[in-house]
JSON list of C-alpha atoms in Angstrom, two decimals:
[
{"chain": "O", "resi": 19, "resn": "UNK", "atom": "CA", "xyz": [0.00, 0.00, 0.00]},
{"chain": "O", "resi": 20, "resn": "UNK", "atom": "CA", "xyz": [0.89, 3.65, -0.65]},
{"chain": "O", "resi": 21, "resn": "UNK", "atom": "CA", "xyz": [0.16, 6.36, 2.24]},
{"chain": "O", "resi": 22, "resn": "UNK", "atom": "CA", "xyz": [1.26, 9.87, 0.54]},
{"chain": "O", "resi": 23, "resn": "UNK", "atom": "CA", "xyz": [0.68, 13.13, 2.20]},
{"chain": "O", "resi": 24, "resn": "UNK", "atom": "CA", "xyz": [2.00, 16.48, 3.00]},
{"chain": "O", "resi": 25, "resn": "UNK", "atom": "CA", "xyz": [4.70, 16.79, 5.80]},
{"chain": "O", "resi": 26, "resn": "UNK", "atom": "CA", "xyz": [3.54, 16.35, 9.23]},
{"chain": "O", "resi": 27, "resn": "UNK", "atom": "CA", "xyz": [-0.23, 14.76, 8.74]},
{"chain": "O", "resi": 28, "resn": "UNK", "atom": "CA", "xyz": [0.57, 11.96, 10.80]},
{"chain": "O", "resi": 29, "resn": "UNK", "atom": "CA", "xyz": [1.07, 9.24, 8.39]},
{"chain": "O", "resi": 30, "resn": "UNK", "atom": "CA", "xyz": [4.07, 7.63, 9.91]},
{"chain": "O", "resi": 31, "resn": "UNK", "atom": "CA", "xyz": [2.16, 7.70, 13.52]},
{"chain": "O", "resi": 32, "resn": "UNK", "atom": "CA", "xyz": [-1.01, 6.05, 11.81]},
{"chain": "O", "resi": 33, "resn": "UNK", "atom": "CA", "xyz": [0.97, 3.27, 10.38]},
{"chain": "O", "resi": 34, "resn": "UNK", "atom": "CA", "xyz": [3.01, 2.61, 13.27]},
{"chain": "O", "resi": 35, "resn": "UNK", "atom": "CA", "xyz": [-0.23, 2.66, 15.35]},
{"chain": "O", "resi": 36, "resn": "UNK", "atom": "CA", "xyz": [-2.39, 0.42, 13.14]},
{"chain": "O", "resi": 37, "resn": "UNK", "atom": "CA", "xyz": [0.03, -2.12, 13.09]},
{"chain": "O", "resi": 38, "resn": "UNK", "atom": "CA", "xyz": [0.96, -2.58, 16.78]},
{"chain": "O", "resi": 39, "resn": "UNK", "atom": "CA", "xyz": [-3.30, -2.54, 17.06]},
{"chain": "O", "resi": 40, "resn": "UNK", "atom": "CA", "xyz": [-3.69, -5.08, 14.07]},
{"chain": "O", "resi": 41, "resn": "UNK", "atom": "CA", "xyz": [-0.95, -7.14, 13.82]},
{"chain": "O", "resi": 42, "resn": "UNK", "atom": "CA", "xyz": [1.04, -7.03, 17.38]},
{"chain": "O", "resi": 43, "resn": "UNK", "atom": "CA", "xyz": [3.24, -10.08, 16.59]},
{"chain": "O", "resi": 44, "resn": "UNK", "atom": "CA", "xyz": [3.62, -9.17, 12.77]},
{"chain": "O", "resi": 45, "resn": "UNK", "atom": "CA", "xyz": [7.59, -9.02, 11.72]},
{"chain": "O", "resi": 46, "resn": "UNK", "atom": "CA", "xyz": [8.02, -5.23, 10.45]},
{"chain": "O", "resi": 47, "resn": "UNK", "atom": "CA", "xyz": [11.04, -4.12, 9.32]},
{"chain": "O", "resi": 48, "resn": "UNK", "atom": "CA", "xyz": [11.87, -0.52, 8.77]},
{"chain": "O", "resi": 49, "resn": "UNK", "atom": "CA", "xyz": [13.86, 1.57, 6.08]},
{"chain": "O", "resi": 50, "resn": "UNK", "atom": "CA", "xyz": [13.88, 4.69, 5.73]},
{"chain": "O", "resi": 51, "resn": "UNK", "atom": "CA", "xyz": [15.55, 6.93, 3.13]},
{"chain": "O", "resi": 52, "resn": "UNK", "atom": "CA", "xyz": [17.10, 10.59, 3.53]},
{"chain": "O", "resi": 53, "resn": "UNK", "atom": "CA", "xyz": [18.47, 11.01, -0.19]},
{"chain": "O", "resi": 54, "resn": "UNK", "atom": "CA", "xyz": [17.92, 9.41, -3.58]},
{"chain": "O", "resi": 55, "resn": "UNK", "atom": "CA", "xyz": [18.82, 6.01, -3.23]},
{"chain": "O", "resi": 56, "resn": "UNK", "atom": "CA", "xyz": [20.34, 3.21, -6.00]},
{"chain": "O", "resi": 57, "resn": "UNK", "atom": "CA", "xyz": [18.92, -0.55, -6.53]},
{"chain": "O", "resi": 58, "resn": "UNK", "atom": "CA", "xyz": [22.13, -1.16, -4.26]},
{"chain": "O", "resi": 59, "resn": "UNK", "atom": "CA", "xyz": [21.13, 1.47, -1.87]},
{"chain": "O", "resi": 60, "resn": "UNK", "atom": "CA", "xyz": [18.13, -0.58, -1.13]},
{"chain": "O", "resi": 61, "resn": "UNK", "atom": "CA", "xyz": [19.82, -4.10, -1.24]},
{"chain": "O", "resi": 62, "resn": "UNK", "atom": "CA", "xyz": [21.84, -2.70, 1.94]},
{"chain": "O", "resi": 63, "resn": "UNK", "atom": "CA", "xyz": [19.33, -0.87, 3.77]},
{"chain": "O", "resi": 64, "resn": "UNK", "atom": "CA", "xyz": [17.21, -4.47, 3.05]},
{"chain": "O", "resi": 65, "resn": "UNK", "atom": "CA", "xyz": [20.28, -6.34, 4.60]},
{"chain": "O", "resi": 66, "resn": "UNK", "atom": "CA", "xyz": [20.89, -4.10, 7.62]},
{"chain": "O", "resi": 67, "resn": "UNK", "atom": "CA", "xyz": [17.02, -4.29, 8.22]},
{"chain": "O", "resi": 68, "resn": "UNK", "atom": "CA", "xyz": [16.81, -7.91, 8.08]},
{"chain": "O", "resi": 69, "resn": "UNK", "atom": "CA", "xyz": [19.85, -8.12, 10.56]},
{"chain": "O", "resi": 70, "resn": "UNK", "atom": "CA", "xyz": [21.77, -10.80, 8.12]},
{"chain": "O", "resi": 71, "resn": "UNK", "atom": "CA", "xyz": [24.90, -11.74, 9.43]},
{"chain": "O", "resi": 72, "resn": "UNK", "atom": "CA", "xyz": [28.10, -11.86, 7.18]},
{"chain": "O", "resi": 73, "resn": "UNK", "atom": "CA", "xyz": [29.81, -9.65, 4.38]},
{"chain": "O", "resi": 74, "resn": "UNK", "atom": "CA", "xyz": [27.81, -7.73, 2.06]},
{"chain": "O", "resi": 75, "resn": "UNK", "atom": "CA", "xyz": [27.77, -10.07, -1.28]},
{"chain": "O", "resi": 76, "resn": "UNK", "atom": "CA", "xyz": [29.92, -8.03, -4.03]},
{"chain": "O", "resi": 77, "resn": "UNK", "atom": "CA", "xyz": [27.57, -9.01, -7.00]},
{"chain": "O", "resi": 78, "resn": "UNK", "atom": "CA", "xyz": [24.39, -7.99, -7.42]},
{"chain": "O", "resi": 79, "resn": "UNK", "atom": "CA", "xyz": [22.81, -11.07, -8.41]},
{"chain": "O", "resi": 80, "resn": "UNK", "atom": "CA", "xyz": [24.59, -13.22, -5.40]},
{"chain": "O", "resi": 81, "resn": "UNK", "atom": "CA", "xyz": [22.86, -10.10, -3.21]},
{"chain": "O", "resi": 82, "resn": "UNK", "atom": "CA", "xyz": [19.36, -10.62, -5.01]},
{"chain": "O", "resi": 83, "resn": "UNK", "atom": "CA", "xyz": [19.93, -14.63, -4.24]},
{"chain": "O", "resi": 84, "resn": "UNK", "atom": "CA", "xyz": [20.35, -13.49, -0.69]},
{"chain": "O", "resi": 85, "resn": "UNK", "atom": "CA", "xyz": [17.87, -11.25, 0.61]},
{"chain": "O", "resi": 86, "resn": "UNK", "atom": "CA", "xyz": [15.54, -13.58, -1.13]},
{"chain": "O", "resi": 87, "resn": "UNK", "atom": "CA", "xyz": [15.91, -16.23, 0.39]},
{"chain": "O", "resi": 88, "resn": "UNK", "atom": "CA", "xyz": [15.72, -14.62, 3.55]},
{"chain": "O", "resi": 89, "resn": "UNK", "atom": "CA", "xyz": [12.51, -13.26, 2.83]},
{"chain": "O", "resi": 90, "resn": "UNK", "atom": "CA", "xyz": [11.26, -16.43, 1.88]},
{"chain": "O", "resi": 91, "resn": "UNK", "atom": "CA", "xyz": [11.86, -17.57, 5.56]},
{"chain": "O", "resi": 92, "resn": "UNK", "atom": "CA", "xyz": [8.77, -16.09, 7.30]},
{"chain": "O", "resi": 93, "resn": "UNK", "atom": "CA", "xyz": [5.70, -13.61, 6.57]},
{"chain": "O", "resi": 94, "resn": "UNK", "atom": "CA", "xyz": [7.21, -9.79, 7.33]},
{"chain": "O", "resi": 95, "resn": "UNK", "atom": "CA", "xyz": [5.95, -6.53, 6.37]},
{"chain": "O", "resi": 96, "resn": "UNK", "atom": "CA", "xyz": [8.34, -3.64, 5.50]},
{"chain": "O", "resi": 97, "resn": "UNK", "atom": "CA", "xyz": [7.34, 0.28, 6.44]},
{"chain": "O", "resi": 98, "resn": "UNK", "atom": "CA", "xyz": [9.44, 1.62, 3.56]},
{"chain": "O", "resi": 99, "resn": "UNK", "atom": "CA", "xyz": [8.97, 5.60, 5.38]},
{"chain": "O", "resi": 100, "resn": "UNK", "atom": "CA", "xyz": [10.47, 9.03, 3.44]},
{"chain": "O", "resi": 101, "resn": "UNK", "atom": "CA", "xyz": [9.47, 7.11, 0.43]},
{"chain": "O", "resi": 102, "resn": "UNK", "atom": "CA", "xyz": [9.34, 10.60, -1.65]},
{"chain": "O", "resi": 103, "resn": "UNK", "atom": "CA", "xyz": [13.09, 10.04, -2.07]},
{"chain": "O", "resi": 104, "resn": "UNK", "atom": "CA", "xyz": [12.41, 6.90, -4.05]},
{"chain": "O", "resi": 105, "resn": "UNK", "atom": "CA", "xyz": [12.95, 6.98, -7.77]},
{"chain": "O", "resi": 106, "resn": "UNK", "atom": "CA", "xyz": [11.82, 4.32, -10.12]},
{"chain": "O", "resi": 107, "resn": "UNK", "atom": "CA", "xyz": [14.13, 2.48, -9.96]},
{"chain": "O", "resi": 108, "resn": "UNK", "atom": "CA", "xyz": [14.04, 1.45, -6.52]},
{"chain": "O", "resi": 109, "resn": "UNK", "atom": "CA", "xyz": [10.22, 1.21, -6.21]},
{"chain": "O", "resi": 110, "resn": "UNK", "atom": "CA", "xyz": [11.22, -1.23, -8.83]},
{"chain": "O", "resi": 111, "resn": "UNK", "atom": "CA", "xyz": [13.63, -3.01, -7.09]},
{"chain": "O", "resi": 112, "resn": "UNK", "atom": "CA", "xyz": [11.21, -3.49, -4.31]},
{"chain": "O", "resi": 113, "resn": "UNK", "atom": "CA", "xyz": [8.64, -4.56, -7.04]},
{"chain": "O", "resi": 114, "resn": "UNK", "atom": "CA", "xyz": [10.96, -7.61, -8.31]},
{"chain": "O", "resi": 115, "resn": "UNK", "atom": "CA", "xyz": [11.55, -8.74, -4.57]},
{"chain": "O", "resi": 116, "resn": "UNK", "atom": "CA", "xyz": [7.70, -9.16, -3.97]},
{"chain": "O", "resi": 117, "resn": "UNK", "atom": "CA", "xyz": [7.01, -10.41, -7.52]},
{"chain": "O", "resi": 118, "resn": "UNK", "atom": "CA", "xyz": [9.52, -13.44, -6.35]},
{"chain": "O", "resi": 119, "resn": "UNK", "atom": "CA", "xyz": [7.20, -16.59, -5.57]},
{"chain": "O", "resi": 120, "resn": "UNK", "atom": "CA", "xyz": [8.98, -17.30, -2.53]},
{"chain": "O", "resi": 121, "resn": "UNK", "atom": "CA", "xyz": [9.01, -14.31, -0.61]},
{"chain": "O", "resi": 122, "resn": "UNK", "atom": "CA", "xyz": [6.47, -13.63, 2.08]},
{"chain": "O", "resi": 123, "resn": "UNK", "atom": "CA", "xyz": [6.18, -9.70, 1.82]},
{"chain": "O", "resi": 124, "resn": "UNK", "atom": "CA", "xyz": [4.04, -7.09, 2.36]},
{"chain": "O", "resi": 125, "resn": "UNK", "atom": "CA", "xyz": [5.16, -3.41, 1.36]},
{"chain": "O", "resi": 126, "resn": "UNK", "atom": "CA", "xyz": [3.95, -0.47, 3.33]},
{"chain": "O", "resi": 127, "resn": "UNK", "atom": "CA", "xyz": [5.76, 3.14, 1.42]},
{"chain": "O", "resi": 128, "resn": "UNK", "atom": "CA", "xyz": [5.33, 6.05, 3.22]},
{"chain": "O", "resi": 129, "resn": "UNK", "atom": "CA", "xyz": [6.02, 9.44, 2.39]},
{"chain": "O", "resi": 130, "resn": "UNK", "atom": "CA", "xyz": [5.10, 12.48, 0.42]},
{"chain": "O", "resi": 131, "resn": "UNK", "atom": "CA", "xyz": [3.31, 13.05, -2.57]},
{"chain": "O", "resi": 132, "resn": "UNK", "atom": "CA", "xyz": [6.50, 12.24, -4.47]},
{"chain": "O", "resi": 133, "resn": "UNK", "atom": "CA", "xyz": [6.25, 8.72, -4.17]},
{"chain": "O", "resi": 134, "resn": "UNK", "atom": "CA", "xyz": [2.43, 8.79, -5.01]},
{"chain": "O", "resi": 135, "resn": "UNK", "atom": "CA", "xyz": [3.50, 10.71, -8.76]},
{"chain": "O", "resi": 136, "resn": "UNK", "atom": "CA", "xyz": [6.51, 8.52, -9.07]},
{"chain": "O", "resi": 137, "resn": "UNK", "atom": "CA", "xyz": [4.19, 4.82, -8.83]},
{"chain": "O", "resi": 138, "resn": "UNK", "atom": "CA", "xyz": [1.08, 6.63, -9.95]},
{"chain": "O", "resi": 139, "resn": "UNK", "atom": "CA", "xyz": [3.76, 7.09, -13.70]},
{"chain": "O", "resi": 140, "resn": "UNK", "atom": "CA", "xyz": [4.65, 3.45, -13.72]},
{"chain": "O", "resi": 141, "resn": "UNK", "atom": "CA", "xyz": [1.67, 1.08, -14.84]},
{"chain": "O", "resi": 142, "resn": "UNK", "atom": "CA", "xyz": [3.65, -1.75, -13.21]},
{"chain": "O", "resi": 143, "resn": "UNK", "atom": "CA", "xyz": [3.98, -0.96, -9.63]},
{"chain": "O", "resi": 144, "resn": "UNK", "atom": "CA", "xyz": [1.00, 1.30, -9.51]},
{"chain": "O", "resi": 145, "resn": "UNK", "atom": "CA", "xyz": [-0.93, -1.88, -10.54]},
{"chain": "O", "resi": 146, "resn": "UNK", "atom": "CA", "xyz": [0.71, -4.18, -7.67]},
{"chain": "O", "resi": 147, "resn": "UNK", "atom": "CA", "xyz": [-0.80, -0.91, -4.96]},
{"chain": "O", "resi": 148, "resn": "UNK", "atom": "CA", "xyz": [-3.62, -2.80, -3.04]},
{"chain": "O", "resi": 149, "resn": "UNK", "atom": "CA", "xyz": [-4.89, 0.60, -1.06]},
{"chain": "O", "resi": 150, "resn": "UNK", "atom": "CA", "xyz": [-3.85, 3.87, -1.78]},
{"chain": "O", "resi": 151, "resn": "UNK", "atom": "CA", "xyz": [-4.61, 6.11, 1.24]},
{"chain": "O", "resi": 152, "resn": "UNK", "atom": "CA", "xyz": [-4.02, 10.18, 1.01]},
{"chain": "O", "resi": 153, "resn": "UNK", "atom": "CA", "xyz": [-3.35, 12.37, 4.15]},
{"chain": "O", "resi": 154, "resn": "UNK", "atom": "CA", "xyz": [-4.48, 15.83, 4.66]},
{"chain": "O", "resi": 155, "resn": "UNK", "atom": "CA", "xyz": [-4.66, 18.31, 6.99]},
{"chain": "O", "resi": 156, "resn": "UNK", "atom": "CA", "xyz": [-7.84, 17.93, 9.57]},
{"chain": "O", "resi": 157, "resn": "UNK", "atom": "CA", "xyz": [-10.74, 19.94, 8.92]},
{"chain": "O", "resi": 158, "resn": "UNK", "atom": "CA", "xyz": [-11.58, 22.23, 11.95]},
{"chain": "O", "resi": 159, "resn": "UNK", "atom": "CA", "xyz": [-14.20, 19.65, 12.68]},
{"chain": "O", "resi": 160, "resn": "UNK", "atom": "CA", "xyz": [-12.30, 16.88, 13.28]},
{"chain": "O", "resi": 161, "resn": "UNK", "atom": "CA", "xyz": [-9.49, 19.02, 15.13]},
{"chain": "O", "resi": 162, "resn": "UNK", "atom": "CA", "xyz": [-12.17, 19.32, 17.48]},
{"chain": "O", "resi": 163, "resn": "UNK", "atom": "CA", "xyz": [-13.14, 15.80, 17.56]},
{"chain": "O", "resi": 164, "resn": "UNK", "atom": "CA", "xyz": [-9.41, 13.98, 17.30]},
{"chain": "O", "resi": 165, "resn": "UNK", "atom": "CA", "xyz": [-7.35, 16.82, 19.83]},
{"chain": "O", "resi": 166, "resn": "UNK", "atom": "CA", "xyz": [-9.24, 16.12, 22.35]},
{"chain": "O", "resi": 167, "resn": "UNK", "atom": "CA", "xyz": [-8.24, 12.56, 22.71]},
{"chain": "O", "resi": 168, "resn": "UNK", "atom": "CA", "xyz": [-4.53, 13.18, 21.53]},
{"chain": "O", "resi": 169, "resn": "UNK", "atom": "CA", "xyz": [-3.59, 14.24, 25.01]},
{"chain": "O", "resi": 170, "resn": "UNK", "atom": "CA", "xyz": [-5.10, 14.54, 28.38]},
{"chain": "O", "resi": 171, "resn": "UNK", "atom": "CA", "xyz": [-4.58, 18.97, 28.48]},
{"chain": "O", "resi": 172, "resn": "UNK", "atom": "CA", "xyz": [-7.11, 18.81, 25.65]},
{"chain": "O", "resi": 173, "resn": "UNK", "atom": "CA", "xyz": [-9.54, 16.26, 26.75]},
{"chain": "O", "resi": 174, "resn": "UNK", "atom": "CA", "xyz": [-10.96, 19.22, 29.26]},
{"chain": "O", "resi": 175, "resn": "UNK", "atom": "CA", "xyz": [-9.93, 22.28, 26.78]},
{"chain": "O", "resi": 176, "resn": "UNK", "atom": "CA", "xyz": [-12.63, 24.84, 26.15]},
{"chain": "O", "resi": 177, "resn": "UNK", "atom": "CA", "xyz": [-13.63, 23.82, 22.74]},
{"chain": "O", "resi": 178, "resn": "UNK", "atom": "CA", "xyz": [-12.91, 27.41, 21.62]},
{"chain": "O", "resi": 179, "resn": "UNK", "atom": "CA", "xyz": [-9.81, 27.58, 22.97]},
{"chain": "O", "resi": 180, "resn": "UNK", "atom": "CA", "xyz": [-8.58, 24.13, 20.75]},
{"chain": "O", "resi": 181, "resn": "UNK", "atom": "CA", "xyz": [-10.30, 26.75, 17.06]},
{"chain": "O", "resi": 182, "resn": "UNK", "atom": "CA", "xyz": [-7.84, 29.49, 18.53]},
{"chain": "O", "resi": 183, "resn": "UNK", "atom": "CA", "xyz": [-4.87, 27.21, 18.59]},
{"chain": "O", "resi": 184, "resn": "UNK", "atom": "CA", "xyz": [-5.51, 25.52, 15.66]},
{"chain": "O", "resi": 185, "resn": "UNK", "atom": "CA", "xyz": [-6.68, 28.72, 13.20]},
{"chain": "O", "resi": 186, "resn": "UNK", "atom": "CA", "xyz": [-3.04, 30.74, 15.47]},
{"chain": "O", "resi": 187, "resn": "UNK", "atom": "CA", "xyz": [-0.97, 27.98, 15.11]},
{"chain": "O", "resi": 188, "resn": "UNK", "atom": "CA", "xyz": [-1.28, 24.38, 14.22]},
{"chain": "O", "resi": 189, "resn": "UNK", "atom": "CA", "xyz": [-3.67, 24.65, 11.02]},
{"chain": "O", "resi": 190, "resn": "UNK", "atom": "CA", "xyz": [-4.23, 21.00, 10.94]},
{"chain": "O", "resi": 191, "resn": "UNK", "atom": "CA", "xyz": [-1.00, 19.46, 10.57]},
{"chain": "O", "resi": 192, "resn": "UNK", "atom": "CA", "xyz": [-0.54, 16.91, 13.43]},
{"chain": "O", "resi": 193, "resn": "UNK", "atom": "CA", "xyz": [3.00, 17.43, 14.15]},
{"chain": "O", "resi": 194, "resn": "UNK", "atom": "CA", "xyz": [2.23, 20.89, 14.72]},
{"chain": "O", "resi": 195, "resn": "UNK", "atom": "CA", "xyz": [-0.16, 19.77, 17.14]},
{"chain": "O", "resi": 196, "resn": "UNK", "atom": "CA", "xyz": [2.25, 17.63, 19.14]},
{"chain": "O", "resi": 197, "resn": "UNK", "atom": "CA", "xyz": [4.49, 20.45, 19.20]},
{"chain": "O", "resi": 198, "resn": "UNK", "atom": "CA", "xyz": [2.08, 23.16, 20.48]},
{"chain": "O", "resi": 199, "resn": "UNK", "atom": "CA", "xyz": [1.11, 19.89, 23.19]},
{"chain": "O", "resi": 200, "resn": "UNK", "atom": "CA", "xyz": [4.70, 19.78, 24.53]},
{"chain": "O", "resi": 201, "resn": "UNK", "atom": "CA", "xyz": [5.22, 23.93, 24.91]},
{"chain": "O", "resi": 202, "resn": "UNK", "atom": "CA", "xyz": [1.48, 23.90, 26.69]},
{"chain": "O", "resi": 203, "resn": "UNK", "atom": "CA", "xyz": [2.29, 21.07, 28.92]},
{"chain": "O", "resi": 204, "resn": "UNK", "atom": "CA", "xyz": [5.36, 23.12, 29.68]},
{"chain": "O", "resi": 205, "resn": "UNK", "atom": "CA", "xyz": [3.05, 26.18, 30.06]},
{"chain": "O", "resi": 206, "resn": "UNK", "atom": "CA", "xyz": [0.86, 24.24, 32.48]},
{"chain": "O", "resi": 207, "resn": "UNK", "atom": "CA", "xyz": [3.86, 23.09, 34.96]},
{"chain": "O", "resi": 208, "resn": "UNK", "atom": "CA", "xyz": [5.19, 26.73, 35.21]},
{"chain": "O", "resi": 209, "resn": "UNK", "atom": "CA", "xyz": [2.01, 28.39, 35.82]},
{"chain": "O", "resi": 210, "resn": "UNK", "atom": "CA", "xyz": [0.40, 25.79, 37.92]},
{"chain": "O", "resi": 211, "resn": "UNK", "atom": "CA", "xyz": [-3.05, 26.28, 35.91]},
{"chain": "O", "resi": 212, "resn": "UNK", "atom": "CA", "xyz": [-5.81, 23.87, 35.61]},
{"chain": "O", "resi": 213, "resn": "UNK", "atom": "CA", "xyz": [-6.44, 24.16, 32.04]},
{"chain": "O", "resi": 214, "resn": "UNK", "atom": "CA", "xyz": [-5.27, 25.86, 28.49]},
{"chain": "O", "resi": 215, "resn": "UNK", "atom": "CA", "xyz": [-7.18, 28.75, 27.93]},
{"chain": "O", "resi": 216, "resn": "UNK", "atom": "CA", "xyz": [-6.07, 31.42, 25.45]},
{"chain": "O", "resi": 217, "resn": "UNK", "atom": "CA", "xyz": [-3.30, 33.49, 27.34]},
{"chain": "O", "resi": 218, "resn": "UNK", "atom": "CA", "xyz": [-1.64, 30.60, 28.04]},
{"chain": "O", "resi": 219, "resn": "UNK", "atom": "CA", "xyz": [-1.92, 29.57, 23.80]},
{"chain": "O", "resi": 220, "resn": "UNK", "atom": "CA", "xyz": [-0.34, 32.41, 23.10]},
{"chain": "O", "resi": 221, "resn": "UNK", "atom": "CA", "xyz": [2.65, 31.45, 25.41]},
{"chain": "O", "resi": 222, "resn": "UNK", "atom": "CA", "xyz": [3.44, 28.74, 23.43]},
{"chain": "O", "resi": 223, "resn": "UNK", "atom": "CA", "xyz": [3.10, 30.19, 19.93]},
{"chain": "O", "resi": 224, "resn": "UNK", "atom": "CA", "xyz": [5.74, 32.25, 20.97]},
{"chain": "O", "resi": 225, "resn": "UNK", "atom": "CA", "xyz": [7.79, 29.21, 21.60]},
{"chain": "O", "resi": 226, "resn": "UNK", "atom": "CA", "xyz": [6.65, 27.30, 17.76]},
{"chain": "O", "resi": 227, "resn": "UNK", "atom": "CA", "xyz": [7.80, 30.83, 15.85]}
]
């Protein structure tokens, strides 16, 4: 599956969270990329992730031999996450690994809308995406249905207060949120108050700028 979204809508957290919830004894393995990686690229970060002991095989094929039959061992599921750096080539080099017969693998890419255009372009992998599952920012509705149970400060927040610090500062992007959380809690300890309320908000915007 493909979960593409802007920066900071919580994607990583809601695949991390479903999975623990669904499948709590499910192998996952986790990659992640920072820069525009090469088919060997990905057979390394596949080896390191799959903790295989021994000397990285020189030869590409004798690598391909190995990480399959590895994967052939047991049922896993990678998180592939930052999967906007992936070019086609690598989304195809994780295409010919779960094409093998053997191999017991489920992909999960995460990232931004990169890696939505860059499978979306290529008939064959966008045709081996099962679910294809956009983030966006939360509406103003569900801010005030989903911040509420994010963290205990919110779960007794004036309802009005949670608008003002979402139309000041957080603007539905979920990392924002957690971010605006932590300076609040901080807020909280200092001032010994009960509850957010809006003087208190503006506090920590001062501390997200």
């Amino acid at each position: 599956m493909c979960i593409h979204g802007g920066a900071g809508f919580g994607k990583t957290l809601a695949v991390n969270t479903c999975l623990r919830a669904l499948e709590p004894d499910e192998d996952v393995r986790r990659v992640t990329f920072r820069a525009r990686p090469t088919a060997r690229a990905v057979r390394y970060e596949m080896f390191t992730a799959l903790d295989l002991a021994g000397e990285l095989p020189r030869h590409p094929s004798e690598f391909d031999r190995l990480l399959k039959t590895a994967l052939a061992e047991r049922p896993r599921t990678f998180l592939v996450d930052e999967a906007q750096w992936l070019n086609g080539e690598a989304f195809e080099y994780f295409r010919y690994l779960w094409d093998e017969p053997s191999t017991q693998l489920a992909i999960i890419f995460v990232g931004g809308e990169g890696c939505h255009t860059v499978l979306r372009r290529e008939p064959m992998l966008s045709s081996r995406i099962f679910i294809w599952q956009h983030f966006t920012r939360l509406t103003p509705s569900e801010v005030l249905d989903v911040i509420p149970l994010f963290h205990p400060i919110w779960a007794d927040a004036d309802p009005d207060d949670i608008a003002f610090a979402d139309q000041h500062a957080a603007h539905g992007n979920f990392r924002a949120w957690a971010k605006l959380t932590a300076h609040a809690r901080t807020a909280l300890a200092r001032t010994s108050r009960p509850r957010v309320d809006q003087e208190l908000l503006r506090w920590a915007f001062s501390r997200l700028a």
